[in-house]
Amino acid sequence: MSLVVRARRVSLSDGERSAAVHTDGGRIVAITPFDDVPADVVTLADDEVLLPGLVDSHVHVNEPGRTEWEGFASATRAAAAGGVTTIVDMPLNSIPPTTSVEALGVKRQAAEGQVSVDVAFWGGAVPGNAGRFRPMLEAGVVGFKCFLIDSGVPEFPPLDDDGLRTALTELAAVDGLLIAHAEDADAIAAAPEPGGPSYARYLASRPCAAEESAIGRLIEAAKDTGARVHVVHLADADALPLIRAARADGVRITVETCPHYLTFAAEDVPDGATAFKCCPPIREAAHREALWRGLVDGDIDLVVSDHSPCTPELKRLDVGDFGLAWGGVASLQVGLPVVWTGARARGVGLDRVVRWMSEAPARLAGLPGKGAIAVGKDADLVAFAPEALWRVGELHHRHPVTPYAGRELGGVVRRTWLRGQESDGRPLGDLLDRGDADRPPTAGSSRERPRR
Ligand SMILES: [Zn+2]
């Protein structure tokens, strides 16, 4: 089980250079000069760069319970094809939601034996379950996700300010992380109702003020409790000064944005095109450009997909009604080329993209074996051809609905290795605990597992 891959361009933490990456038992054991290799080395083509596998810390797999929306087999095949070697599954939209140790067990059982990449799990923070945080952390969740507004599914209610403080007080005691969907219900209740095919009307129904108000509440609660917090899927670039000021003030807050907020603009979303509906919404081009500046300046820490598909029926493509359609963008397989295409157009290097999509999400989720090509890390590797062009066609997602359909992108993922084994659709993935340790197979599983 030893693999050596060399390339003229290897993306390392301290820059890009010609090198050979030696692996053994699924881990990287040495990085040597290009020519210092055994006979059976894999040599990448001259137009390929060797990248660390991406870590996508924001994926809604939806299995069990809503497996018809997406499932572990299809989601992780899409991930592997897109150069993503680790996903962290969100605690909601599956049934049961991951809000207890028992529910985590149900989720693991559903995933076991059918994942093509490594999978870790967020727990859910809902009213009344703060007492379960410690056992859930001991059982392996990487942290907790909460909503500050209706989540869209009844079994995953939001936290009010008291609930938020209770959760953060509990997490501060164990240095746990709370990640939050930050939109404010009052600000949205005061906005016009969405409805019909008008994208402008939908955008007006979820104003920037809703993000800023919720982020303000999160910052106050983090400041008072000393806990670590993270804002998921920031769409409103006007909230960046708030976050910058909080950090300067010593508040432990990080923030992510998503490929769709970096790619699309409200002005260009056709009326009735509900594939673009997500919460918070895709905002105007001025926000998109300011989010890019936020990334480059270091005010935004990472880029992850928020892959959140549903059935085509629930997208209400038949009527194109933004009020009725489920909100969520499917993008797991295309995140790397999408972000790279946008980065290149703005003169931003591939090394930055790798940091935002691999190193930073691995750090967020507390997965020390992931996120870089370095001795001791897992041998999760991607052969990426940054100059090659392709058009988005059939993807491995369960459903074809995506706003990227038909779009021309730069950058092709040619090969993916997971812990030293080339990905070919087989379920090579493991279920990870916080801190990376892989789980022993659940009872009854007969799959051969590569051990580290
Ligand atoms: Zn999400």
Tab-separated table of C-alpha atoms and ligand atoms in Angstrom:
chain	number	residue	atom	x	y	z
A	1	MET	CA	0.000	0.000	0.000
A	2	SER	CA	2.708	2.485	-0.883
A	3	LEU	CA	2.161	5.086	-3.562
A	4	VAL	CA	4.535	7.720	-4.888
A	5	VAL	CA	3.155	10.592	-6.958
A	6	ARG	CA	5.335	13.286	-8.470
A	7	ALA	CA	4.541	16.457	-10.368
A	8	ARG	CA	6.328	19.494	-11.742
A	9	ARG	CA	3.872	21.504	-9.648
A	10	VAL	CA	2.976	20.278	-6.148
A	11	SER	CA	0.893	22.598	-3.976
A	12	LEU	CA	2.610	22.601	-0.572
A	13	SER	CA	1.793	24.777	2.435
A	14	ASP	CA	4.824	26.986	1.828
A	15	GLY	CA	4.314	27.297	-1.916
A	16	GLU	CA	4.351	25.359	-5.147
A	17	ARG	CA	7.343	23.372	-6.358
A	18	SER	CA	8.484	20.318	-8.246
A	19	ALA	CA	8.431	17.345	-5.855
A	20	ALA	CA	7.625	13.684	-5.248
A	21	VAL	CA	5.125	12.733	-2.539
A	22	HIS	CA	5.826	9.338	-0.934
A	23	THR	CA	3.022	7.591	0.916
A	24	ASP	CA	2.773	4.430	2.961
A	25	GLY	CA	-0.217	2.888	4.702
A	26	GLY	CA	-2.386	5.803	3.609
A	27	ARG	CA	-0.188	8.543	4.998
A	28	ILE	CA	2.406	10.867	3.545
A	29	VAL	CA	5.826	9.718	4.776
A	30	ALA	CA	8.242	11.854	2.741
A	31	ILE	CA	8.432	14.677	0.236
A	32	THR	CA	11.546	14.463	-1.924
A	33	PRO	CA	13.005	16.079	-5.040
A	34	PHE	CA	11.215	15.126	-8.268
A	35	ASP	CA	13.886	12.620	-9.354
A	36	ASP	CA	14.336	10.859	-6.025
A	37	VAL	CA	11.705	8.172	-6.684
A	38	PRO	CA	11.218	4.409	-7.082
A	39	ALA	CA	10.544	2.841	-10.478
A	40	ASP	CA	6.780	2.588	-10.051
A	41	VAL	CA	6.199	6.298	-9.441
A	42	VAL	CA	3.031	7.968	-10.785
A	43	THR	CA	4.102	11.044	-12.774
A	44	LEU	CA	1.490	13.709	-13.419
A	45	ALA	CA	1.155	15.255	-16.879
A	46	ASP	CA	2.868	18.583	-17.476
A	47	ASP	CA	-0.454	20.473	-17.327
A	48	GLU	CA	-1.427	18.959	-13.944
A	49	VAL	CA	-0.850	20.273	-10.430
A	50	LEU	CA	-0.857	17.943	-7.414
A	51	LEU	CA	-3.195	19.403	-4.767
A	52	PRO	CA	-4.158	18.226	-1.297
A	53	GLY	CA	-7.666	16.740	-1.294
A	54	LEU	CA	-10.318	19.344	-0.578
A	55	VAL	CA	-12.258	19.384	2.678
A	56	ASP	CA	-15.883	20.477	2.343
A	57	SER	CA	-17.183	21.232	5.819
A	58	HIS	CA	-20.704	22.155	4.645
A	59	VAL	CA	-22.576	19.320	2.938
A	60	HIS	CA	-26.198	18.259	3.448
A	61	VAL	CA	-26.269	14.552	2.630
A	62	ASN	CA	-29.919	14.150	3.834
A	63	GLU	CA	-29.639	10.377	4.509
A	64	PRO	CA	-31.407	8.727	6.262
A	65	GLY	CA	-34.894	10.176	6.071
A	66	ARG	CA	-34.653	12.326	2.953
A	67	THR	CA	-32.421	10.045	0.913
A	68	GLU	CA	-34.502	10.846	-2.162
A	69	TRP	CA	-32.934	14.348	-2.000
A	70	GLU	CA	-29.314	13.113	-1.813
A	71	GLY	CA	-27.526	10.192	-0.172
A	72	PHE	CA	-24.115	9.090	1.074
A	73	ALA	CA	-23.288	7.011	-2.033
A	74	SER	CA	-24.149	9.675	-4.608
A	75	ALA	CA	-22.845	12.638	-2.584
A	76	THR	CA	-19.472	11.046	-1.855
A	77	ARG	CA	-19.030	9.837	-5.452
A	78	ALA	CA	-19.645	13.433	-6.549
A	79	ALA	CA	-17.161	14.647	-3.935
A	80	ALA	CA	-14.418	12.278	-5.113
A	81	ALA	CA	-14.993	13.257	-8.752
A	82	GLY	CA	-14.687	16.907	-7.711
A	83	GLY	CA	-11.423	16.475	-5.792
A	84	VAL	CA	-13.099	16.625	-2.368
A	85	THR	CA	-11.678	13.851	-0.175
A	86	THR	CA	-13.418	14.753	3.097
A	87	ILE	CA	-16.927	16.032	3.689
A	88	VAL	CA	-18.502	17.075	6.965
A	89	ASP	CA	-22.201	16.256	6.984
A	90	MET	CA	-24.716	18.773	8.295
A	91	PRO	CA	-27.002	17.665	11.142
A	92	LEU	CA	-30.285	18.634	9.504
A	93	ASN	CA	-32.509	17.569	6.631
A	94	SER	CA	-31.795	13.943	7.454
A	95	ILE	CA	-34.315	12.248	9.762
A	96	PRO	CA	-33.570	11.989	12.599
A	97	PRO	CA	-31.513	15.178	12.773
A	98	THR	CA	-28.106	14.645	14.419
A	99	THR	CA	-29.047	16.103	17.806
A	100	SER	CA	-28.205	13.164	20.088
A	101	VAL	CA	-25.656	10.347	20.402
A	102	GLU	CA	-28.337	7.901	19.260
A	103	ALA	CA	-29.122	9.935	16.140
A	104	LEU	CA	-25.400	10.117	15.345
A	105	GLY	CA	-25.349	6.309	15.523
A	106	VAL	CA	-28.262	6.101	13.104
A	107	LYS	CA	-26.455	8.433	10.706
A	108	ARG	CA	-23.211	6.447	10.921
A	109	GLN	CA	-25.042	3.206	10.302
A	110	ALA	CA	-26.635	4.724	7.185
A	111	ALA	CA	-23.246	5.895	5.895
A	112	GLU	CA	-21.164	2.849	6.782
A	113	GLY	CA	-19.832	0.895	3.826
A	114	GLN	CA	-21.115	3.207	1.093
A	115	VAL	CA	-18.900	6.299	1.243
A	116	SER	CA	-16.327	7.069	-1.460
A	117	VAL	CA	-14.576	9.774	0.597
A	118	ASP	CA	-14.003	10.313	4.313
A	119	VAL	CA	-17.011	11.649	6.207
A	120	ALA	CA	-17.179	13.501	9.518
A	121	PHE	CA	-20.308	14.818	11.218
A	122	TRP	CA	-21.585	18.052	12.720
A	123	GLY	CA	-23.951	17.732	15.649
A	124	GLY	CA	-27.061	19.890	15.871
A	125	ALA	CA	-27.730	22.505	18.577
A	126	VAL	CA	-31.479	22.850	19.084
A	127	PRO	CA	-33.548	24.132	22.020
A	128	GLY	CA	-32.994	21.947	25.084
A	129	ASN	CA	-30.156	19.667	23.932
A	130	ALA	CA	-27.096	21.503	25.328
A	131	GLY	CA	-26.797	18.765	27.970
A	132	ARG	CA	-26.047	16.295	25.189
A	133	PHE	CA	-23.124	18.252	23.743
A	134	ARG	CA	-20.390	16.579	25.783
A	135	PRO	CA	-21.433	12.995	25.056
A	136	MET	CA	-21.846	13.887	21.389
A	137	LEU	CA	-18.333	15.362	21.280
A	138	GLU	CA	-17.026	12.219	22.947
A	139	ALA	CA	-18.892	10.208	20.298
A	140	GLY	CA	-17.010	12.099	17.572
A	141	VAL	CA	-18.973	15.090	16.224
A	142	VAL	CA	-16.656	17.919	15.151
A	143	GLY	CA	-18.841	20.705	16.570
A	144	PHE	CA	-22.427	21.971	16.511
A	145	LYS	CA	-24.621	23.745	13.994
A	146	CYS	CA	-27.536	25.973	14.950
A	147	PHE	CA	-30.080	28.136	13.184
A	148	LEU	CA	-30.996	31.620	14.372
A	149	ILE	CA	-34.118	31.513	12.147
A	150	ASP	CA	-36.573	28.845	10.960
A	151	SER	CA	-34.475	26.106	9.320
A	152	GLY	CA	-37.110	25.027	6.818
A	153	VAL	CA	-37.640	21.642	8.505
A	154	PRO	CA	-39.803	21.266	11.648
A	155	GLU	CA	-37.540	18.731	13.393
A	156	PHE	CA	-34.640	21.211	13.602
A	157	PRO	CA	-35.932	24.334	15.429
A	158	PRO	CA	-33.839	27.504	15.818
A	159	LEU	CA	-32.195	28.857	18.974
A	160	ASP	CA	-33.458	32.107	20.490
A	161	ASP	CA	-31.034	34.406	22.316
A	162	ASP	CA	-31.352	32.484	25.590
A	163	GLY	CA	-30.844	29.175	23.805
A	164	LEU	CA	-27.833	30.582	21.993
A	165	ARG	CA	-26.221	31.684	25.248
A	166	THR	CA	-26.975	28.357	26.913
A	167	ALA	CA	-25.355	26.512	24.002
A	168	LEU	CA	-22.300	28.776	23.940
A	169	THR	CA	-21.809	28.584	27.710
A	170	GLU	CA	-21.775	24.790	27.485
A	171	LEU	CA	-19.397	24.835	24.505
A	172	ALA	CA	-17.043	27.409	26.020
A	173	ALA	CA	-16.392	24.987	28.880
A	174	VAL	CA	-15.099	22.329	26.467
A	175	ASP	CA	-13.663	24.665	23.789
A	176	GLY	CA	-16.301	23.382	21.375
A	177	LEU	CA	-17.340	25.199	18.216
A	178	LEU	CA	-20.779	26.517	17.281
A	179	ILE	CA	-21.475	27.237	13.617
A	180	ALA	CA	-24.546	29.332	12.879
A	181	HIS	CA	-26.975	30.024	10.082
A	182	ALA	CA	-27.126	33.765	10.661
A	183	GLU	CA	-30.337	35.366	9.439
A	184	ASP	CA	-32.697	37.229	11.759
A	185	ALA	CA	-36.388	36.282	11.836
A	186	ASP	CA	-37.621	39.754	12.831
A	187	ALA	CA	-35.777	41.438	9.965
A	188	ILE	CA	-37.247	38.937	7.535
A	189	ALA	CA	-40.757	39.250	8.999
A	190	ALA	CA	-40.503	43.007	8.358
A	191	ALA	CA	-39.501	42.462	4.710
A	192	PRO	CA	-41.939	41.843	1.823
A	193	GLU	CA	-43.137	38.249	1.307
A	194	PRO	CA	-41.458	36.231	-1.450
A	195	GLY	CA	-43.693	34.691	-4.087
A	196	GLY	CA	-43.927	34.186	-7.808
A	197	PRO	CA	-41.122	34.042	-10.341
A	198	SER	CA	-39.530	37.454	-9.603
A	199	TYR	CA	-35.975	37.072	-8.306
A	200	ALA	CA	-35.922	40.746	-7.229
A	201	ARG	CA	-38.923	40.091	-5.001
A	202	TYR	CA	-37.280	37.026	-3.475
A	203	LEU	CA	-34.073	38.985	-2.829
A	204	ALA	CA	-36.053	41.759	-1.114
A	205	SER	CA	-37.685	39.159	1.162
A	206	ARG	CA	-34.321	38.230	2.747
A	207	PRO	CA	-32.505	41.558	3.150
A	208	CYS	CA	-28.911	42.198	4.183
A	209	ALA	CA	-30.202	43.602	7.468
A	210	ALA	CA	-31.261	40.064	8.436
A	211	GLU	CA	-27.681	38.775	8.130
A	212	GLU	CA	-26.177	41.763	9.908
A	213	SER	CA	-28.643	41.621	12.788
A	214	ALA	CA	-28.111	37.879	13.360
A	215	ILE	CA	-24.326	38.157	13.090
A	216	GLY	CA	-24.477	41.000	15.619
A	217	ARG	CA	-26.408	38.758	18.043
A	218	LEU	CA	-23.914	35.941	17.523
A	219	ILE	CA	-20.958	38.253	18.160
A	220	GLU	CA	-22.516	39.580	21.380
A	221	ALA	CA	-23.180	36.060	22.667
A	222	ALA	CA	-19.661	34.910	21.715
A	223	LYS	CA	-18.147	37.913	23.443
A	224	ASP	CA	-20.134	37.310	26.635
A	225	THR	CA	-19.417	33.573	26.810
A	226	GLY	CA	-15.905	33.391	25.307
A	227	ALA	CA	-16.985	30.555	23.011
A	228	ARG	CA	-15.768	29.936	19.445
A	229	VAL	CA	-18.334	30.692	16.732
A	230	HIS	CA	-18.419	30.477	12.952
A	231	VAL	CA	-20.769	32.102	10.440
A	232	VAL	CA	-21.801	29.746	7.638
A	233	HIS	CA	-22.569	30.866	4.066
A	234	LEU	CA	-22.074	34.637	4.282
A	235	ALA	CA	-23.790	36.351	1.328
A	236	ASP	CA	-23.875	39.938	2.646
A	237	ALA	CA	-20.456	41.570	2.252
A	238	ASP	CA	-21.689	44.563	4.276
A	239	ALA	CA	-21.435	42.328	7.374
A	240	LEU	CA	-17.649	42.048	6.990
A	241	PRO	CA	-16.830	45.237	8.975
A	242	LEU	CA	-18.842	43.812	11.907
A	243	ILE	CA	-16.811	40.607	11.858
A	244	ARG	CA	-13.529	42.465	11.414
A	245	ALA	CA	-14.306	44.690	14.396
A	246	ALA	CA	-15.307	41.702	16.537
A	247	ARG	CA	-12.030	39.936	15.759
A	248	ALA	CA	-10.074	43.072	16.605
A	249	ASP	CA	-11.990	42.998	19.876
A	250	GLY	CA	-10.799	39.437	20.617
A	251	VAL	CA	-14.033	37.613	19.720
A	252	ARG	CA	-13.284	34.126	18.399
A	253	ILE	CA	-15.287	34.225	15.168
A	254	THR	CA	-14.589	32.813	11.706
A	255	VAL	CA	-16.656	32.998	8.528
A	256	GLU	CA	-17.201	31.100	5.303
A	257	THR	CA	-18.765	31.925	1.979
A	258	CYS	CA	-19.820	29.623	-0.862
A	259	PRO	CA	-19.050	29.168	-4.564
A	260	HIS	CA	-22.491	30.466	-5.621
A	261	TYR	CA	-22.060	33.795	-3.820
A	262	LEU	CA	-18.667	34.171	-5.527
A	263	THR	CA	-19.999	33.311	-8.988
A	264	PHE	CA	-23.523	34.572	-9.584
A	265	ALA	CA	-25.142	37.975	-9.154
A	266	ALA	CA	-28.772	38.816	-8.434
A	267	GLU	CA	-28.907	41.044	-11.524
A	268	ASP	CA	-28.254	37.984	-13.718
A	269	VAL	CA	-30.570	35.406	-12.101
A	270	PRO	CA	-33.438	34.826	-14.550
A	271	ASP	CA	-36.953	35.097	-13.167
A	272	GLY	CA	-38.375	31.665	-12.397
A	273	ALA	CA	-34.889	30.066	-12.168
A	274	THR	CA	-35.356	28.441	-8.778
A	275	ALA	CA	-32.156	26.373	-9.131
A	276	PHE	CA	-30.536	29.602	-7.851
A	277	LYS	CA	-32.702	29.818	-4.718
A	278	CYS	CA	-30.765	29.534	-1.480
A	279	CYS	CA	-30.849	31.171	1.962
A	280	PRO	CA	-29.409	33.731	2.374
A	281	PRO	CA	-29.941	34.666	-1.269
A	282	ILE	CA	-27.391	35.347	-3.988
A	283	ARG	CA	-27.000	39.137	-3.773
A	284	GLU	CA	-25.893	41.839	-6.225
A	285	ALA	CA	-22.552	41.837	-8.090
A	286	ALA	CA	-21.192	44.462	-5.695
A	287	HIS	CA	-21.517	41.927	-2.843
A	288	ARG	CA	-19.865	39.225	-4.928
A	289	GLU	CA	-16.842	41.412	-5.648
A	290	ALA	CA	-16.609	42.526	-2.012
A	291	LEU	CA	-16.711	38.867	-0.877
A	292	TRP	CA	-13.722	38.179	-3.150
A	293	ARG	CA	-11.889	41.120	-1.593
A	294	GLY	CA	-12.809	39.774	1.855
A	295	LEU	CA	-11.227	36.431	0.984
A	296	VAL	CA	-8.065	37.971	-0.425
A	297	ASP	CA	-7.751	40.296	2.594
A	298	GLY	CA	-8.233	37.406	5.034
A	299	ASP	CA	-11.551	38.659	6.439
A	300	ILE	CA	-13.264	35.496	5.116
A	301	ASP	CA	-11.597	32.258	6.185
A	302	LEU	CA	-12.903	29.586	3.870
A	303	VAL	CA	-15.032	28.552	0.911
A	304	VAL	CA	-17.260	25.480	1.172
A	305	SER	CA	-20.165	24.319	-0.926
A	306	ASP	CA	-23.329	24.320	1.234
A	307	HIS	CA	-24.364	21.533	-1.145
A	308	SER	CA	-28.063	21.291	-0.286
A	309	PRO	CA	-30.069	19.542	-2.968
A	310	CYS	CA	-33.650	18.307	-2.980
A	311	THR	CA	-35.832	16.530	-5.499
A	312	PRO	CA	-36.528	18.436	-8.750
A	313	GLU	CA	-40.212	18.503	-7.759
A	314	LEU	CA	-39.433	20.495	-4.595
A	315	LYS	CA	-37.500	23.051	-6.653
A	316	ARG	CA	-40.882	23.802	-8.282
A	317	LEU	CA	-39.325	24.223	-11.695
A	318	ASP	CA	-42.853	23.650	-13.056
A	319	VAL	CA	-44.039	27.042	-11.798
A	320	GLY	CA	-40.696	28.754	-11.097
A	321	ASP	CA	-42.039	30.187	-7.841
A	322	PHE	CA	-39.337	31.485	-5.476
A	323	GLY	CA	-41.814	31.480	-2.590
A	324	LEU	CA	-42.672	27.793	-2.973
A	325	ALA	CA	-39.307	26.302	-4.026
A	326	TRP	CA	-36.926	24.609	-1.559
A	327	GLY	CA	-33.848	26.772	-0.962
A	328	GLY	CA	-30.520	25.093	-1.619
A	329	VAL	CA	-27.864	24.940	-4.326
A	330	ALA	CA	-26.309	21.666	-5.510
A	331	SER	CA	-22.593	22.110	-6.219
A	332	LEU	CA	-20.475	19.535	-4.386
A	333	GLN	CA	-18.769	18.182	-7.516
A	334	VAL	CA	-18.016	21.558	-9.124
A	335	GLY	CA	-16.793	23.702	-6.210
A	336	LEU	CA	-13.070	23.591	-7.042
A	337	PRO	CA	-13.335	24.505	-10.748
A	338	VAL	CA	-16.023	27.101	-9.989
A	339	VAL	CA	-13.920	28.908	-7.389
A	340	TRP	CA	-10.724	28.510	-9.422
A	341	THR	CA	-12.466	29.981	-12.506
A	342	GLY	CA	-13.489	33.022	-10.459
A	343	ALA	CA	-10.098	33.321	-8.787
A	344	ARG	CA	-8.174	33.171	-12.050
A	345	ALA	CA	-10.399	35.841	-13.609
A	346	ARG	CA	-9.434	38.114	-10.703
A	347	GLY	CA	-5.712	37.334	-10.730
A	348	VAL	CA	-5.851	35.210	-7.558
A	349	GLY	CA	-3.491	32.210	-7.409
A	350	LEU	CA	-4.372	28.538	-7.065
A	351	ASP	CA	-2.454	28.382	-3.752
A	352	ARG	CA	-5.006	30.719	-2.159
A	353	VAL	CA	-7.906	28.609	-3.446
A	354	VAL	CA	-6.310	25.489	-1.935
A	355	ARG	CA	-5.937	27.226	1.409
A	356	TRP	CA	-9.592	28.371	1.437
A	357	MET	CA	-10.964	24.974	0.349
A	358	SER	CA	-8.643	22.475	2.041
A	359	GLU	CA	-6.439	23.813	4.828
A	360	ALA	CA	-8.947	26.236	6.384
A	361	PRO	CA	-11.984	23.913	6.475
A	362	ALA	CA	-9.801	21.098	7.886
A	363	ARG	CA	-8.765	23.443	10.688
A	364	LEU	CA	-12.363	24.573	11.275
A	365	ALA	CA	-13.582	20.995	11.634
A	366	GLY	CA	-10.631	19.922	13.793
A	367	LEU	CA	-9.279	17.321	11.351
A	368	PRO	CA	-5.485	17.547	11.773
A	369	GLY	CA	-4.726	14.736	9.297
A	370	LYS	CA	-6.386	16.655	6.469
A	371	GLY	CA	-5.855	19.897	4.578
A	372	ALA	CA	-2.285	19.828	3.241
A	373	ILE	CA	0.397	17.806	1.480
A	374	ALA	CA	2.850	17.349	4.346
A	375	VAL	CA	4.601	14.490	6.134
A	376	GLY	CA	2.223	12.829	8.601
A	377	LYS	CA	-0.946	13.948	6.812
A	378	ASP	CA	-3.325	11.543	5.109
A	379	ALA	CA	-2.364	10.800	1.496
A	380	ASP	CA	-5.441	12.560	0.066
A	381	LEU	CA	-4.274	13.866	-3.301
A	382	VAL	CA	-5.790	15.402	-6.426
A	383	ALA	CA	-4.405	15.715	-9.971
A	384	PHE	CA	-5.851	19.007	-11.192
A	385	ALA	CA	-5.397	20.498	-14.674
A	386	PRO	CA	-5.950	24.224	-14.058
A	387	GLU	CA	-5.797	25.327	-17.690
A	388	ALA	CA	-8.167	22.678	-19.090
A	389	LEU	CA	-11.726	23.784	-19.900
A	390	TRP	CA	-14.950	21.809	-19.630
A	391	ARG	CA	-18.676	22.346	-19.606
A	392	VAL	CA	-20.855	21.171	-16.713
A	393	GLY	CA	-22.904	18.213	-17.888
A	394	GLU	CA	-23.859	15.068	-16.048
A	395	LEU	CA	-22.753	15.039	-12.394
A	396	HIS	CA	-22.789	12.317	-9.741
A	397	HIS	CA	-25.262	14.270	-7.574
A	398	ARG	CA	-28.526	12.343	-7.145
A	399	HIS	CA	-30.416	15.014	-9.109
A	400	PRO	CA	-29.271	17.080	-12.091
A	401	VAL	CA	-30.723	20.429	-10.910
A	402	THR	CA	-27.897	22.952	-10.417
A	403	PRO	CA	-27.456	26.585	-11.426
A	404	TYR	CA	-24.077	25.590	-12.909
A	405	ALA	CA	-25.672	23.363	-15.606
A	406	GLY	CA	-24.125	24.079	-18.994
A	407	ARG	CA	-21.577	26.532	-17.582
A	408	GLU	CA	-18.022	26.526	-18.965
A	409	LEU	CA	-15.425	26.183	-16.218
A	410	GLY	CA	-11.655	26.236	-16.064
A	411	GLY	CA	-9.874	23.422	-14.235
A	412	VAL	CA	-10.431	19.679	-14.515
A	413	VAL	CA	-10.043	17.161	-11.692
A	414	ARG	CA	-8.339	14.225	-13.442
A	415	ARG	CA	-7.555	11.802	-10.576
A	416	THR	CA	-8.249	11.617	-6.850
A	417	TRP	CA	-6.483	9.480	-4.218
A	418	LEU	CA	-7.952	8.846	-0.791
A	419	ARG	CA	-5.412	7.758	1.840
A	420	GLY	CA	-3.152	6.492	-0.942
A	421	GLN	CA	-5.795	4.595	-2.901
A	422	GLU	CA	-7.037	5.881	-6.232
A	423	SER	CA	-10.713	6.741	-6.169
A	424	ASP	CA	-12.719	4.799	-8.747
A	425	GLY	CA	-16.243	4.790	-7.317
A	426	ARG	CA	-15.503	2.122	-4.692
A	427	PRO	CA	-16.518	2.931	-1.104
A	428	LEU	CA	-12.970	3.656	0.096
A	429	GLY	CA	-14.037	6.247	2.642
A	430	ASP	CA	-14.006	6.069	6.414
A	431	LEU	CA	-16.215	7.700	9.001
A	432	LEU	CA	-14.127	10.139	11.006
A	433	ASP	CA	-14.260	11.355	14.564
A	434	ARG	CA	-13.223	14.794	15.710
A	435	GLY	CA	-9.442	14.766	15.680
A	436	ASP	CA	-9.473	12.486	12.617
A	437	ALA	CA	-9.535	9.022	14.161
A	438	ASP	CA	-11.436	6.651	11.918
A	439	ARG	CA	-14.221	4.576	13.403
A	440	PRO	CA	-14.136	0.830	13.714
A	441	PRO	CA	-16.795	-0.671	11.430
A	442	THR	CA	-20.225	-1.008	12.974
A	443	ALA	CA	-21.358	-4.495	13.870
A	444	GLY	CA	-22.284	-6.546	10.842
A	445	SER	CA	-20.098	-4.630	8.399
A	446	SER	CA	-17.976	-7.022	6.361
A	447	ARG	CA	-16.076	-4.459	4.330
A	448	GLU	CA	-12.287	-4.748	4.313
A	449	ARG	CA	-10.908	-1.605	5.811
A	450	PRO	CA	-7.483	-0.218	5.076
A	451	ARG	CA	-5.948	0.526	8.465
A	452	ARG	CA	-3.567	3.345	9.025
B	1	ZN	ZN	-26.362	24.519	4.697
